[in-house]
Amino acid sequence: MSIRLKTLLLTCVLAAAGTASAQEEKVLNLYSARHYATDEALYEGFTKTTGIKINRVDSDDAGIMARLKAEGAASPADVILLVDAARFYRGEVEGLFLPVRSKLLEDVIPTNLRAQPAPDGGIAWFGLSTRARVIVYNKAKVKPEDVDTYEELGDPKNRDRLCIRSGSHPYNLSLFGAVMEHMGEQKTQAWLKGMVDNMARWPKGGDTDQIKAVATGECEVAVTNSYYLARIMRSDKADDKAIMQKVGVVFPNQESWGTHLNIAGGGVARHAKHKDNAVKFLEYLASPEAQNYFANANNEWPAAKGVELENPALKAMTGGKPFKAETIPIGAVGANQVKVQQMLDRVGFR
C-alpha cells in the first residue's frame, strides 16, 4: 500500500472518529422527578434549539437519589431534576451534585433559590420554578382573617377545622422547616402540636384531596401547593367549578415573613459525562421561554428574575398583584428537616 493511500485512509478514519465524537457530545442523560406530561414540550424545545438529544429516566425524588447513590461513579446521569428543597439539600450533602459556574444562571436565579457557593464558587443546584404553600378555606364557614398566617393553623380558634396531608410528606416537611427557621424550635413544636389538636381528621391523601375536603365540608381549612389549586381553577369540569364556588385562598404571613415557597429545580450530576450540555440545559430552563412554560403549562411561578407572568389562574389567586414571599435561603429549609421530623414524632403528627 502506498504512503499516499495510507495517509488518505488515516484521514478518513480520523474524520469518522471526529464525527462519532461530535455525535456523542450531542447527548444529555436526564434523571427527572418532574412527573408532569406538559414538560415534554420543554425537552423537545431544548433539542430543537441545540440539537442535543435527551435520554430521560423518570422517578420520584427518593428513587432518583437512591439510584444515583447505587450507581456511583458509573452513573450516566448528566442533569438531576428534583421537586423539593429538602431533597436538594440532602443531595448536596450526600455529594450527588457537581457545583458549576454559569454567569447566566447566577444572574437570573435569586440567591435564596439556589445552593450556597462551594469553596471554588460553583453552585450545586438552582431553583427553576416555585410553588407557594397556601391556605384554602371554606368561604361559608371561615373568615379569611382567621387563617391568614401559618401560626393560626395551630390556634385553638381553628379547633376541628384542619385537613392536611401527612406531616412527613416533603412538601410539609419543607413548610415546617421554613417555619422553624422563622420561629425557632420550641415555638415550632408547640405550633405543630396545635395543628394536631385542630385536625378535623387524621392526615390522608394529597393536596387536591385536601381542597376537595374543604369544599365538601369534611373540614374547613387546608394547606396546599398553589399549582394544585390552579389546576382546579383552570378546569372546565362542572365539579371543579363547584369546588371553586366554595373555596377561598390565602397567601399567609403577608404582614410578617411572607408566604413559604418551595422549588423545583436542577443541578449537574456529580459524575456527568456531558457537563457542558448539562449546563446548557439548565440555562435553557432559566430562559424566558422555558420559564413562561413552567408558569402556563404547569401553574408554577417562574424562578428567574424579570419574567412576566401570564397564567390567568395564578393572577386570579393574588388579584393580579404580587405577593410577599419569604426570602430565607431555601437550603436552610432542608437543613431543618431532621429536627422537624423528630418534632412530628413527639407531638403525634402522622
Short mmCIF file of C-alpha atoms in Angstrom, two decimals:
data_model
loop_
_atom_site.label_atom_id
_atom_site.label_comp_id
_atom_site.label_asym_id
_atom_site.label_seq_id
_atom_site.Cartn_x
_atom_site.Cartn_y
_atom_site.Cartn_z
CA MET A 1 0.00 0.00 0.00
CA SER A 2 1.41 3.39 -0.98
CA ILE A 3 2.17 6.07 1.60
CA ARG A 4 -0.38 8.34 -0.10
CA LEU A 5 -3.13 5.73 0.22
CA LYS A 6 -2.22 5.06 3.87
CA THR A 7 -2.43 8.78 4.60
CA LEU A 8 -5.82 9.01 2.89
CA LEU A 9 -7.18 6.07 4.88
CA LEU A 10 -5.87 7.52 8.16
CA THR A 11 -7.52 10.85 7.34
CA CYS A 12 -10.85 9.08 6.74
CA VAL A 13 -10.58 7.16 10.00
CA LEU A 14 -9.84 10.32 11.98
CA ALA A 15 -12.70 12.15 10.30
CA ALA A 16 -15.07 9.32 11.13
CA ALA A 17 -13.87 9.28 14.72
CA GLY A 18 -14.35 13.03 14.96
CA THR A 19 -17.88 12.73 13.60
CA ALA A 20 -18.70 9.96 16.09
CA SER A 21 -17.29 12.07 18.93
CA ALA A 22 -19.36 15.05 17.86
CA GLN A 23 -22.47 12.87 17.77
CA GLU A 24 -21.75 11.55 21.25
CA GLU A 25 -21.47 15.11 22.55
CA LYS A 26 -25.00 15.88 21.30
CA VAL A 27 -26.48 13.82 24.15
CA LEU A 28 -27.85 14.63 27.59
CA ASN A 29 -28.80 12.00 30.15
CA LEU A 30 -31.53 13.37 32.40
CA TYR A 31 -32.81 11.96 35.70
CA SER A 32 -36.11 13.70 36.39
CA ALA A 33 -38.56 13.73 39.28
CA ARG A 34 -40.82 16.12 37.39
CA HIS A 35 -43.81 13.91 36.68
CA TYR A 36 -45.63 16.45 34.51
CA ALA A 37 -46.55 15.38 30.98
CA THR A 38 -46.56 19.03 29.94
CA ASP A 39 -42.75 19.10 30.30
CA GLU A 40 -42.38 17.10 27.09
CA ALA A 41 -42.60 20.33 25.11
CA LEU A 42 -39.71 21.76 27.15
CA TYR A 43 -37.46 18.83 26.31
CA GLU A 44 -38.43 18.99 22.65
CA GLY A 45 -37.71 22.73 22.62
CA PHE A 46 -34.22 22.19 24.02
CA THR A 47 -33.41 19.53 21.43
CA LYS A 48 -34.77 21.68 18.62
CA THR A 49 -32.74 24.68 19.80
CA THR A 50 -29.44 22.88 20.46
CA GLY A 51 -29.55 19.60 18.53
CA ILE A 52 -28.81 17.78 21.82
CA LYS A 53 -30.82 14.60 22.29
CA ILE A 54 -32.26 13.93 25.76
CA ASN A 55 -32.30 10.44 27.24
CA ARG A 56 -34.60 10.54 30.26
CA VAL A 57 -35.10 8.42 33.39
CA ASP A 58 -38.25 9.27 35.38
CA SER A 59 -38.78 8.53 39.06
CA ASP A 60 -39.67 10.36 42.26
CA ASP A 61 -37.10 12.34 44.24
CA ALA A 62 -36.28 9.47 46.61
CA GLY A 63 -35.98 6.96 43.76
CA ILE A 64 -33.60 9.16 41.79
CA MET A 65 -31.38 9.79 44.79
CA ALA A 66 -31.25 6.09 45.64
CA ARG A 67 -30.36 5.26 42.04
CA LEU A 68 -27.57 7.85 41.91
CA LYS A 69 -26.03 6.52 45.12
CA ALA A 70 -26.22 2.94 43.86
CA GLU A 71 -24.63 3.82 40.50
CA GLY A 72 -21.84 5.91 41.99
CA ALA A 73 -19.13 6.99 39.55
CA ALA A 74 -20.65 4.73 36.87
CA SER A 75 -23.84 6.79 36.73
CA PRO A 76 -24.67 8.07 33.25
CA ALA A 77 -26.71 10.98 34.67
CA ASP A 78 -25.78 14.46 33.46
CA VAL A 79 -28.63 16.51 34.99
CA ILE A 80 -30.80 15.85 38.04
CA LEU A 81 -34.25 17.50 38.30
CA LEU A 82 -35.97 17.37 41.71
CA VAL A 83 -39.13 18.97 43.11
CA ASP A 84 -38.44 19.75 46.76
CA ALA A 85 -35.97 21.96 48.63
CA ALA A 86 -35.23 19.39 51.33
CA ARG A 87 -34.23 16.81 48.72
CA PHE A 88 -31.87 19.29 47.07
CA TYR A 89 -30.21 19.94 50.41
CA ARG A 90 -29.86 16.22 51.11
CA GLY A 91 -28.48 15.52 47.63
CA GLU A 92 -25.92 18.29 48.08
CA VAL A 93 -24.83 16.94 51.47
CA GLU A 94 -24.51 13.45 50.01
CA GLY A 95 -22.34 14.71 47.14
CA LEU A 96 -24.72 13.93 44.29
CA PHE A 97 -24.23 17.27 42.53
CA LEU A 98 -21.27 18.81 40.70
CA PRO A 99 -21.04 22.54 41.58
CA VAL A 100 -20.79 24.59 38.38
CA ARG A 101 -20.31 28.20 37.36
CA SER A 102 -22.77 29.85 34.99
CA LYS A 103 -22.99 33.62 34.74
CA LEU A 104 -26.42 33.35 33.16
CA LEU A 105 -27.85 31.23 35.99
CA GLU A 106 -26.15 33.30 38.69
CA ASP A 107 -27.55 36.48 37.16
CA VAL A 108 -31.19 35.38 36.84
CA ILE A 109 -31.80 32.92 39.71
CA PRO A 110 -32.10 34.73 43.10
CA THR A 111 -29.51 33.73 45.69
CA ASN A 112 -32.13 32.40 48.13
CA LEU A 113 -33.41 29.97 45.47
CA ARG A 114 -30.09 28.23 44.86
CA ALA A 115 -27.37 26.42 46.78
CA GLN A 116 -24.76 28.35 48.69
CA PRO A 117 -21.50 28.64 46.72
CA ALA A 118 -18.92 25.87 47.09
CA PRO A 119 -15.33 26.87 48.03
CA ASP A 120 -14.48 27.24 44.34
CA GLY A 121 -17.55 29.41 43.72
CA GLY A 122 -19.54 26.70 41.97
CA ILE A 123 -23.28 26.26 42.63
CA ALA A 124 -24.59 22.73 43.27
CA TRP A 125 -28.23 23.33 42.29
CA PHE A 126 -30.62 26.03 41.11
CA GLY A 127 -34.34 26.53 41.72
CA LEU A 128 -36.02 26.91 38.33
CA SER A 129 -39.67 27.28 39.33
CA THR A 130 -41.53 27.90 42.58
CA ARG A 131 -44.80 26.90 44.19
CA ALA A 132 -46.40 28.65 47.16
CA ARG A 133 -47.72 26.68 50.16
CA VAL A 134 -51.08 28.40 50.58
CA ILE A 135 -54.10 28.03 52.86
CA VAL A 136 -57.55 27.27 51.45
CA TYR A 137 -60.73 27.73 53.44
CA ASN A 138 -64.49 27.20 53.18
CA LYS A 139 -65.87 30.64 52.32
CA ALA A 140 -69.22 29.97 54.04
CA LYS A 141 -67.71 28.91 57.37
CA VAL A 142 -64.33 30.62 57.82
CA LYS A 143 -63.22 34.24 57.79
CA PRO A 144 -60.00 34.72 55.81
CA GLU A 145 -58.54 36.83 58.63
CA ASP A 146 -58.72 33.74 60.90
CA VAL A 147 -56.32 31.82 58.64
CA ASP A 148 -54.09 34.48 57.13
CA THR A 149 -50.95 33.24 58.91
CA TYR A 150 -49.40 29.81 59.25
CA GLU A 151 -49.36 30.30 63.02
CA GLU A 152 -53.18 30.37 63.09
CA LEU A 153 -53.33 26.79 61.81
CA GLY A 154 -52.30 25.82 65.35
CA ASP A 155 -54.53 28.35 67.14
CA PRO A 156 -57.40 26.95 69.26
CA LYS A 157 -59.86 29.15 67.35
CA ASN A 158 -59.47 26.71 64.45
CA ARG A 159 -60.16 23.56 66.51
CA ASP A 160 -61.58 20.67 64.44
CA ARG A 161 -61.25 22.64 61.19
CA LEU A 162 -57.95 21.49 59.66
CA CYS A 163 -57.25 19.00 56.86
CA ILE A 164 -53.67 18.31 55.82
CA ARG A 165 -51.67 15.56 54.12
CA SER A 166 -49.04 13.56 56.03
CA GLY A 167 -46.69 15.71 58.07
CA SER A 168 -43.78 13.62 56.77
CA HIS A 169 -44.51 14.41 53.14
CA PRO A 170 -41.67 16.51 51.67
CA TYR A 171 -43.98 19.46 50.92
CA ASN A 172 -44.99 19.69 54.57
CA LEU A 173 -41.51 18.97 55.90
CA SER A 174 -40.24 21.89 53.84
CA LEU A 175 -43.00 24.18 55.13
CA PHE A 176 -42.36 23.14 58.72
CA GLY A 177 -38.61 23.58 58.22
CA ALA A 178 -39.22 27.12 56.98
CA VAL A 179 -41.47 27.92 59.95
CA MET A 180 -38.76 26.61 62.29
CA GLU A 181 -36.27 28.95 60.63
CA HIS A 182 -38.60 31.85 61.44
CA MET A 183 -39.89 30.86 64.90
CA GLY A 184 -37.26 28.60 66.44
CA GLU A 185 -37.55 25.02 67.71
CA GLN A 186 -39.65 25.49 70.84
CA LYS A 187 -42.39 27.60 69.24
CA THR A 188 -42.46 25.39 66.15
CA GLN A 189 -43.06 22.24 68.18
CA ALA A 190 -45.89 23.94 70.09
CA TRP A 191 -47.37 25.06 66.76
CA LEU A 192 -47.24 21.51 65.35
CA LYS A 193 -48.99 20.21 68.48
CA GLY A 194 -51.67 22.87 67.97
CA MET A 195 -52.25 21.66 64.41
CA VAL A 196 -52.69 18.09 65.63
CA ASP A 197 -55.31 19.35 68.10
CA ASN A 198 -57.08 21.26 65.31
CA MET A 199 -57.37 18.39 62.82
CA ALA A 200 -60.84 17.52 61.61
CA ARG A 201 -59.47 14.08 60.61
CA TRP A 202 -56.14 12.31 60.52
CA PRO A 203 -53.88 13.24 57.58
CA LYS A 204 -54.55 11.37 54.36
CA GLY A 205 -54.43 11.87 50.61
CA GLY A 206 -52.66 14.52 48.56
CA ASP A 207 -53.11 18.26 48.24
CA THR A 208 -56.01 18.02 45.79
CA ASP A 209 -57.84 15.78 48.29
CA GLN A 210 -57.46 18.49 50.95
CA ILE A 211 -59.02 21.11 48.66
CA LYS A 212 -61.95 18.83 47.89
CA ALA A 213 -62.42 18.05 51.58
CA VAL A 214 -62.81 21.78 52.30
CA ALA A 215 -65.40 22.10 49.53
CA THR A 216 -67.44 19.10 50.74
CA GLY A 217 -67.40 20.18 54.39
CA GLU A 218 -65.24 17.33 55.67
CA CYS A 219 -63.06 20.11 57.06
CA GLU A 220 -62.98 23.88 56.76
CA VAL A 221 -59.29 24.78 56.36
CA ALA A 222 -56.44 23.04 54.48
CA VAL A 223 -52.91 23.54 53.18
CA THR A 224 -51.96 23.00 49.54
CA ASN A 225 -49.33 23.83 46.96
CA SER A 226 -50.61 26.61 44.73
CA TYR A 227 -50.38 24.69 41.48
CA TYR A 228 -52.90 22.08 42.64
CA LEU A 229 -55.43 24.84 43.24
CA ALA A 230 -54.58 26.49 39.91
CA ARG A 231 -55.35 23.23 38.09
CA ILE A 232 -58.84 23.20 39.57
CA MET A 233 -59.32 26.89 38.78
CA ARG A 234 -58.42 26.30 35.12
CA SER A 235 -60.60 23.21 34.74
CA ASP A 236 -63.78 23.24 32.65
CA LYS A 237 -65.34 20.37 34.64
CA ALA A 238 -68.56 21.18 36.46
CA ASP A 239 -67.34 19.51 39.67
CA ASP A 240 -64.20 21.65 39.71
CA LYS A 241 -66.17 24.82 39.08
CA ALA A 242 -68.39 23.89 42.03
CA ILE A 243 -65.32 23.48 44.24
CA MET A 244 -64.12 26.97 43.42
CA GLN A 245 -67.53 28.41 44.32
CA LYS A 246 -66.96 27.19 47.89
CA VAL A 247 -63.21 27.56 48.42
CA GLY A 248 -61.16 30.69 49.05
CA VAL A 249 -57.38 31.06 49.18
CA VAL A 250 -54.99 32.98 51.44
CA PHE A 251 -51.29 33.68 50.92
CA PRO A 252 -50.16 33.51 54.55
CA ASN A 253 -47.97 35.91 56.51
CA GLN A 254 -48.18 38.87 54.19
CA GLU A 255 -47.68 41.16 57.19
CA SER A 256 -44.65 39.27 58.51
CA TRP A 257 -42.11 36.98 56.86
CA GLY A 258 -44.11 36.14 53.72
CA THR A 259 -45.57 33.00 52.17
CA HIS A 260 -43.43 29.87 52.06
CA LEU A 261 -42.07 28.93 48.63
CA ASN A 262 -40.81 25.52 47.66
CA ILE A 263 -38.85 24.89 44.47
CA ALA A 264 -38.46 22.58 41.56
CA GLY A 265 -35.05 22.82 40.00
CA GLY A 266 -31.93 21.07 38.85
CA GLY A 267 -28.23 20.55 39.10
CA VAL A 268 -25.40 18.89 37.22
CA ALA A 269 -24.79 15.29 38.34
CA ARG A 270 -21.52 14.64 40.19
CA HIS A 271 -20.21 12.23 37.51
CA ALA A 272 -21.70 13.94 34.45
CA LYS A 273 -20.08 12.81 31.21
CA HIS A 274 -21.59 15.73 29.25
CA LYS A 275 -21.06 18.63 31.63
CA ASP A 276 -21.24 21.39 29.02
CA ASN A 277 -24.53 20.03 27.70
CA ALA A 278 -25.83 19.81 31.24
CA VAL A 279 -25.10 23.48 31.92
CA LYS A 280 -26.69 24.43 28.60
CA PHE A 281 -29.84 22.55 29.62
CA LEU A 282 -30.10 24.30 32.98
CA GLU A 283 -29.54 27.65 31.27
CA TYR A 284 -32.29 26.80 28.80
CA LEU A 285 -34.69 26.05 31.67
CA ALA A 286 -33.93 29.51 33.08
CA SER A 287 -34.71 31.22 29.75
CA PRO A 288 -37.89 33.33 29.39
CA GLU A 289 -39.32 30.73 27.01
CA ALA A 290 -38.97 27.86 29.48
CA GLN A 291 -39.90 29.97 32.50
CA ASN A 292 -43.16 31.00 30.84
CA TYR A 293 -43.79 27.37 30.05
CA PHE A 294 -43.43 26.39 33.71
CA ALA A 295 -45.99 29.08 34.54
CA ASN A 296 -48.52 28.47 31.77
CA ALA A 297 -48.35 24.70 31.40
CA ASN A 298 -47.81 23.57 34.99
CA ASN A 299 -49.04 26.55 37.02
CA GLU A 300 -45.68 27.24 38.70
CA TRP A 301 -44.20 30.66 39.36
CA PRO A 302 -41.04 31.47 37.40
CA ALA A 303 -37.87 31.49 39.50
CA ALA A 304 -35.88 33.67 37.10
CA LYS A 305 -35.88 37.43 37.58
CA GLY A 306 -37.75 39.65 35.16
CA VAL A 307 -40.14 37.06 33.71
CA GLU A 308 -43.69 38.39 33.41
CA LEU A 309 -46.47 36.05 34.49
CA GLU A 310 -49.30 35.29 32.05
CA ASN A 311 -51.14 32.41 33.80
CA PRO A 312 -54.75 33.58 34.49
CA ALA A 313 -55.28 31.28 37.49
CA LEU A 314 -52.10 32.40 39.25
CA LYS A 315 -53.05 36.02 38.61
CA ALA A 316 -56.56 35.41 39.96
CA MET A 317 -55.19 33.90 43.18
CA THR A 318 -53.49 37.16 44.10
CA GLY A 319 -55.89 39.59 42.47
CA GLY A 320 -53.28 40.31 39.84
CA LYS A 321 -50.90 41.74 42.43
CA PRO A 322 -47.50 40.46 43.60
CA PHE A 323 -47.49 38.64 46.92
CA LYS A 324 -44.82 38.75 49.60
CA ALA A 325 -42.71 35.58 49.61
CA GLU A 326 -40.24 34.56 52.28
CA THR A 327 -36.59 35.19 51.46
CA ILE A 328 -34.76 32.71 53.71
CA PRO A 329 -32.15 30.56 51.90
CA ILE A 330 -34.08 27.57 50.59
CA GLY A 331 -31.24 25.27 51.65
CA ALA A 332 -31.93 26.13 55.30
CA VAL A 333 -35.35 24.51 54.90
CA GLY A 334 -33.70 21.18 54.12
CA ALA A 335 -31.18 21.55 56.91
CA ASN A 336 -34.05 21.69 59.44
CA GLN A 337 -35.76 18.53 58.19
CA VAL A 338 -34.36 16.03 60.72
CA LYS A 339 -35.31 18.17 63.70
CA VAL A 340 -38.77 18.75 62.26
CA GLN A 341 -39.36 15.02 61.82
CA GLN A 342 -38.38 14.47 65.44
CA MET A 343 -40.93 17.11 66.48
CA LEU A 344 -43.64 15.43 64.42
CA ASP A 345 -42.95 12.15 66.19
CA ARG A 346 -43.09 13.82 69.60
CA VAL A 347 -46.45 15.54 69.02
CA GLY A 348 -48.09 12.62 67.20
CA PHE A 349 -48.37 14.35 63.81
CA ARG A 350 -48.77 11.46 61.39
#
